[in-house]
Coordinates of C-alpha atoms in Angstrom, one line a residue:
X650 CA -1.3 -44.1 -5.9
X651 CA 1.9 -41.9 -5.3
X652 CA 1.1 -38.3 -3.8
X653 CA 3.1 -35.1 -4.5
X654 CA 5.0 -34.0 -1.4
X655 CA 5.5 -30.6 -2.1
X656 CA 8.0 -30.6 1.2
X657 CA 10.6 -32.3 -0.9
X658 CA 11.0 -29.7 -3.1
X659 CA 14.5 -28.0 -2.8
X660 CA 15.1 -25.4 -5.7
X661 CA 17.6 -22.6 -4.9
X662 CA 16.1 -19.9 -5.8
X663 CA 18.4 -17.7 -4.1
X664 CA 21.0 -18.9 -5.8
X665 CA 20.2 -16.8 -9.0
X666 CA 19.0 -13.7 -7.3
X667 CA 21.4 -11.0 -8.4
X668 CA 20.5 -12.3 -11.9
X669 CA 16.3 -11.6 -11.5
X670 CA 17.6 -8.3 -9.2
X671 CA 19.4 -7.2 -12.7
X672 CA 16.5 -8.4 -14.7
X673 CA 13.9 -6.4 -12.3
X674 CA 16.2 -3.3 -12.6
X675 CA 16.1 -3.4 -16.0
X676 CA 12.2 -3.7 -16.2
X677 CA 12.1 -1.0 -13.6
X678 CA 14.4 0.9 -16.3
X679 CA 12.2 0.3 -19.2
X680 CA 9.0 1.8 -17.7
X681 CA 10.2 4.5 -16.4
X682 CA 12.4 5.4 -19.8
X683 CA 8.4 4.4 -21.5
X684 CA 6.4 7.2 -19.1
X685 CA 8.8 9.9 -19.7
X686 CA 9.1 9.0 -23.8
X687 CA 5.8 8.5 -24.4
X688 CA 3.8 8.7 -21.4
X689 CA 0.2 7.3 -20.4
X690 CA -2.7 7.2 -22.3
X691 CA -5.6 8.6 -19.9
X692 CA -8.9 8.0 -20.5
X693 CA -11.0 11.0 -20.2
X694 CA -11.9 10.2 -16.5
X695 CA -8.2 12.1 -16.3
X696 CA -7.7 14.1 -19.3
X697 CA -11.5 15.8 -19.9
X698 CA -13.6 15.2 -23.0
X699 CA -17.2 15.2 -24.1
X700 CA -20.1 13.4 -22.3
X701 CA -23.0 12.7 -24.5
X702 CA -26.2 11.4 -23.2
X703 CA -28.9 10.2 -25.5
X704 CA -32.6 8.7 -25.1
X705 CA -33.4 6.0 -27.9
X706 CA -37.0 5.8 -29.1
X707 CA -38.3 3.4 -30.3
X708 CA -36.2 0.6 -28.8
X709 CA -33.8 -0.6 -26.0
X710 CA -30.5 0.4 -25.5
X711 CA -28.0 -2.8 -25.7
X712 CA -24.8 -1.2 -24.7
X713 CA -23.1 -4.2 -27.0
X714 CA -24.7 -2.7 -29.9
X715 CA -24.0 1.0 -29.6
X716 CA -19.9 -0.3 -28.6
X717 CA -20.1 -2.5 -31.8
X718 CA -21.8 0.6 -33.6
X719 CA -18.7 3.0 -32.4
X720 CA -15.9 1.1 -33.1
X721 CA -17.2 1.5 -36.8
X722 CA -15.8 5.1 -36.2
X723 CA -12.9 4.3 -34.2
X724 CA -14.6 5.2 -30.9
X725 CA -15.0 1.6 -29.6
X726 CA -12.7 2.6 -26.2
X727 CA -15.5 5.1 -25.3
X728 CA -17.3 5.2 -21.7
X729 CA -20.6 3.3 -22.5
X730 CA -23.1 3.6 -19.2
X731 CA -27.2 2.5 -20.0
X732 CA -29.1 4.6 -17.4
X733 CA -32.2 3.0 -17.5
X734 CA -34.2 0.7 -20.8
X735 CA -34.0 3.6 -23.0
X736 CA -30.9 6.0 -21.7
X737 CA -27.3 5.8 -22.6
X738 CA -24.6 7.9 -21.4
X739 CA -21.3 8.5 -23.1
X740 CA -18.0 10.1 -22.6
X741 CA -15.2 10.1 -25.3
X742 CA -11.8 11.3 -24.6
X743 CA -12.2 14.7 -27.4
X744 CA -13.9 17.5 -27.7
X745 CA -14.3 17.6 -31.3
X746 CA -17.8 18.7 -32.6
X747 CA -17.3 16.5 -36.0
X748 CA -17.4 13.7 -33.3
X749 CA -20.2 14.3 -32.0
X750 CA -21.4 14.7 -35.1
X751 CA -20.5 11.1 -36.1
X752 CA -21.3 9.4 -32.9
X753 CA -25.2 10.6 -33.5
X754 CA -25.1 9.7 -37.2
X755 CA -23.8 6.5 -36.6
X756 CA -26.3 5.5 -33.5
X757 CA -28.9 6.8 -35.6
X758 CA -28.4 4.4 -38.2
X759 CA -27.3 1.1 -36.1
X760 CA -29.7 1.7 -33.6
X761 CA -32.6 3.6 -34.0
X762 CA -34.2 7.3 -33.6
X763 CA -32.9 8.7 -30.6
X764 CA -32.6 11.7 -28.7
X765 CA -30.2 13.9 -27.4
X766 CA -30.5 14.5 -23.5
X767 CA -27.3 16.4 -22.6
X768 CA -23.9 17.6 -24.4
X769 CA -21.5 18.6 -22.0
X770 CA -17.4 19.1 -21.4
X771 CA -15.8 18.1 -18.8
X772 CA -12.6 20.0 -17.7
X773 CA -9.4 19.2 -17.5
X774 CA -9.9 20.5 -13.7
X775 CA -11.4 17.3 -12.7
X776 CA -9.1 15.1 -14.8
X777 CA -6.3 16.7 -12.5
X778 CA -8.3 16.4 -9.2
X779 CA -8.6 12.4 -9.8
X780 CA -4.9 12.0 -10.5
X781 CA -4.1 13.8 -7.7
X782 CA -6.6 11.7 -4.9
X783 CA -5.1 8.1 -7.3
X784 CA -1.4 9.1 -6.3
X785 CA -2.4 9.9 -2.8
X786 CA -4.7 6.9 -2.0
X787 CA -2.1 4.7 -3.6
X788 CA 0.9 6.4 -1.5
X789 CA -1.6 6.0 2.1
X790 CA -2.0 2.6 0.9
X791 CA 1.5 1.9 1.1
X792 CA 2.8 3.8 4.0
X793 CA -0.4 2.0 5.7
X794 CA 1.5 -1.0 4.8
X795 CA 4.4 -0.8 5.6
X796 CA 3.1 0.8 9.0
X797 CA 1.4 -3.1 10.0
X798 CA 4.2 -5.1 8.3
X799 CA 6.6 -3.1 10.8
X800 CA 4.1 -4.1 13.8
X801 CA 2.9 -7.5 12.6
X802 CA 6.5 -8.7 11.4
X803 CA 9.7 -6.8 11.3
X804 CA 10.6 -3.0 9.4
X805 CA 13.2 -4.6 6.9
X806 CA 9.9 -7.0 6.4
X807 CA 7.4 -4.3 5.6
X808 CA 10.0 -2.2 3.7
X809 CA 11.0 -5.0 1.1
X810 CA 7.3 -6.3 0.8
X811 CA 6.2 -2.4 -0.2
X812 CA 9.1 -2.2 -2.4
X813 CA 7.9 -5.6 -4.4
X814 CA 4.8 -3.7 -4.5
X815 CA 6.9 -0.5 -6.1
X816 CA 8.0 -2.9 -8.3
X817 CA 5.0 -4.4 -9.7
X818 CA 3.2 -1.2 -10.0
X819 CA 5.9 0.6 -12.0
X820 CA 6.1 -2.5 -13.9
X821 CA 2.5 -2.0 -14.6
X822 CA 2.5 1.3 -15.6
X823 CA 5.2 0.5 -18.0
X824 CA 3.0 -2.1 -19.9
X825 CA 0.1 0.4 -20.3
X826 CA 2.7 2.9 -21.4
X827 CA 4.0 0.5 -24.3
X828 CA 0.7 -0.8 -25.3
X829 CA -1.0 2.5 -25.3
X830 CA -4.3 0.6 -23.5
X831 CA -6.1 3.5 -21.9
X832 CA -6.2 4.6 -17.7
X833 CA -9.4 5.2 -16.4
X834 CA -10.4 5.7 -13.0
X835 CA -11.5 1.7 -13.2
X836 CA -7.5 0.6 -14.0
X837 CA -7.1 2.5 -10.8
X838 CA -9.6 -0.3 -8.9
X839 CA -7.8 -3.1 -10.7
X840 CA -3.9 -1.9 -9.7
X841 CA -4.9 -1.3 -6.0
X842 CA -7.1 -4.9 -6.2
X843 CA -3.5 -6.1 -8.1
X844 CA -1.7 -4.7 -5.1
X845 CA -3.2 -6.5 -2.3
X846 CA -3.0 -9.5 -4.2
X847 CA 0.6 -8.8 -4.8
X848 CA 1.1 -8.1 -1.0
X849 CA -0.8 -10.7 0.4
X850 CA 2.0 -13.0 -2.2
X851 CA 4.7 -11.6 -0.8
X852 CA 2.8 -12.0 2.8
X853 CA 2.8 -15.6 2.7
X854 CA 6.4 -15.9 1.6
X855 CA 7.9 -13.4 4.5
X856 CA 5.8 -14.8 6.9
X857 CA 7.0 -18.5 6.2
X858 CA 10.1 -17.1 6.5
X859 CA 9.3 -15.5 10.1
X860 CA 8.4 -18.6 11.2
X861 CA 11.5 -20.1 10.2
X862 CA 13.8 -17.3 11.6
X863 CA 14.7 -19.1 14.5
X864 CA 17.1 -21.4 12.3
X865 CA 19.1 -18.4 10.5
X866 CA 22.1 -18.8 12.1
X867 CA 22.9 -22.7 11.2
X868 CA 21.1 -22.4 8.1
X869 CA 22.3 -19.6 6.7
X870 CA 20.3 -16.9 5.4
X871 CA 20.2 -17.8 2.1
X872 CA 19.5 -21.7 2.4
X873 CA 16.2 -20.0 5.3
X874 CA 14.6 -18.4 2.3
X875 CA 15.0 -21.2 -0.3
X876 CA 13.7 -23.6 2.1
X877 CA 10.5 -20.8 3.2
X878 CA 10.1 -20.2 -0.4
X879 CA 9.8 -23.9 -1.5
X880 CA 7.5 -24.5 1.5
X881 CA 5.3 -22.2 -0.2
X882 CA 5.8 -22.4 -3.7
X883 CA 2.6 -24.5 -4.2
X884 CA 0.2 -22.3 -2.9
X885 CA 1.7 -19.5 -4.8
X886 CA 1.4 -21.2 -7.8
X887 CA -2.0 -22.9 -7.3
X888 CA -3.3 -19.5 -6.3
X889 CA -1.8 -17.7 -9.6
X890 CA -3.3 -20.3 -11.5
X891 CA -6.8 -19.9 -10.2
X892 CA -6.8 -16.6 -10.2
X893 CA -5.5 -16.3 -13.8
X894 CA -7.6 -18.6 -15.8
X895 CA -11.1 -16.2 -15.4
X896 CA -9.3 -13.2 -15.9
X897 CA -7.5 -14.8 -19.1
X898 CA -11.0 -15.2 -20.1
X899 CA -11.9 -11.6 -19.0
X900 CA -9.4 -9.7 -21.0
X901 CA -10.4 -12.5 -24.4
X902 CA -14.2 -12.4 -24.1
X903 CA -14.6 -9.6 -21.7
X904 CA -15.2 -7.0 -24.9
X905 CA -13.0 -3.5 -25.2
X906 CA -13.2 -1.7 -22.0
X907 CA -13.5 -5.6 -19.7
X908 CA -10.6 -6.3 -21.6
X909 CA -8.6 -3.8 -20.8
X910 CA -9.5 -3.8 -17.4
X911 CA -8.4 -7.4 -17.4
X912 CA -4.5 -6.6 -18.9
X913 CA -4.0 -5.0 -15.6
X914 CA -4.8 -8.0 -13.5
X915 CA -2.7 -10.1 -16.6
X916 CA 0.0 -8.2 -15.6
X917 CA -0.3 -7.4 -12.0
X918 CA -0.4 -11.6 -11.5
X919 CA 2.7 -12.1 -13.4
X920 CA 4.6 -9.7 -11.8
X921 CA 3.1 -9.9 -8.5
X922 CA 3.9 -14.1 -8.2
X923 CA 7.7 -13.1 -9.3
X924 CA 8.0 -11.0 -7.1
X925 CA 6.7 -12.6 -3.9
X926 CA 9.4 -15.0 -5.0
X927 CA 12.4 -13.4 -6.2
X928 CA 12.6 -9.7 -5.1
X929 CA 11.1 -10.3 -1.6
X930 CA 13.1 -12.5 -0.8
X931 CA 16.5 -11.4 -2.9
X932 CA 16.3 -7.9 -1.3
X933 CA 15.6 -9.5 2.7
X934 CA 18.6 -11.8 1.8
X935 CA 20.7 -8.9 0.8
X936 CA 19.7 -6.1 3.6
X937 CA 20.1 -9.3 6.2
X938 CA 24.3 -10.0 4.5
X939 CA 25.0 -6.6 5.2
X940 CA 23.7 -6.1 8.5
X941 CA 22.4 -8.6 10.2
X942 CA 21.4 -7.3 13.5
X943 CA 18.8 -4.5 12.2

């Protein structure tokens, strides 16, 4: 039986970089021109809201049901947390007293008798506080970065791996702008899980092409990273692959807030695996054609 030899391959991938660099830019373009015209939709982890927690009588709280039961009123993107057999706790995005209102009604008739525990608001203080420690961890995580790339590889490395990451996570935000899917502190787990995934991509790539450094000169730099980045192509696409089939059924069967959890990592795959490839790589062959000896 014939085998695959994945050393044969030979696409030139650099070839076509200024093309991908354009379409990147453009991308890059887009989101930004989204978050100023129309901005994000935060959850109310971020913006305040109303947290309601209720204590069912005479039956168990499925948090399934009481999702299914608020999407009758259009508040199926709600916070839904079951506390114990009995408890639920919930946290909409408004402060509105007619939706509290509802939200009871409806319960009461889906579910059951039930009782209300606590009503309270949460401040746009807090919202604030968390948006502020989200930029900051991600910014530490990227200086920290580019601070072991620098040791572990070369600066020009670390800089272009952490600006595929800039990439990727702009891109990102730009999606969630256009759809209008709502941030909550859990899409801030899922874009810094997205990142090291990203990283450790473009990690794999830069480091095949450390290893092959020694042959710049009479390859060329161009012809180094095609050759690195075919030398790896498999594994990046075997790992995308993997990785993307359960979260593809995440974000289909996953319900509401799974779901939307899961369009980050849709996303952050897609993005990340083009850009381990393509603006890696275009951006070290660029910095290295105008100066070489950095």
């Amino acid at each position: 039986m014939a085998t695959f030899d994945a050393s044969k391959l030979n696409f030139k991938f650099m070839n076509y970089r200024h093309i991908f660099v354009g379409i990147s830019l453009f991308f890059i373009a887009a989101s930004f021109a989204l978050l100023l015209a129309k901005g994000i939709n935060f959850g109310v982890d971020f913006t305040g809201g109303l947290l309601l927690q209720v204590k069912f009588e005479e039956k168990t709280a499925d948090v399934a049901a009481v999702r299914e039961a608020l999407a009758g009123i259009g508040q199926g993107g709600a916070t839904i947390q079951a506390l114990d057999n009995n408890d639920i706790m919930l946290r909409f995005q408004a402060e509105d007293e007619q939706i509290r209102k509802d939200v009871l009604n409806v319960l009461q008739e889906k579910i059951g008798p039930l009782k209300v525990m606590r009503v309270d608001k949460i401040g746009p203080v807090v919202g604030s506080e968390l948006r502020t420690d989200a930029a900051v961890s991600l910014v530490l995580a990227l200086i920290g970065i580019l601070i072991y790339m620098a040791y572990r590889f070369r600066f020009r490395f670390g800089a272009v791996a952490v600006a595929a990451l800039m990439h990727d996570v702009i891109i990102m935000l730009g999606a969630y702008s256009l759809t209008g899917k709502e941030v909550s502190v859990t899409f801030i787990a899922a874009i810094l899980t997205v990142a090291g995934y990203s990283l450790n991509d473009s990690i794999v790539v830069l480091d095949r092409i450390r290893e092959n450094w020694s042959r710049v000169r009479s390859l060329g730099i161009e012809e180094l990273v095609n050759t690195s980045v075919n030398q790896t192509l498999c594994r990046t696409i075997n790992t995308s692959v993997t990785t993307l089939l359960p979260v593809i059924a995440m974000f289909i069967f996953g319900g509401e807030v799974i779901s939307n959890f899961a369009f980050a990592f849709l996303v952050g795959i897609g993005v990340g695996t083009y850009s381990s490839i393509y603006v890696a790589s275009s951006l070290l062959v660029e910095w290295y054609k105008r100066s070489p000896n950095f």
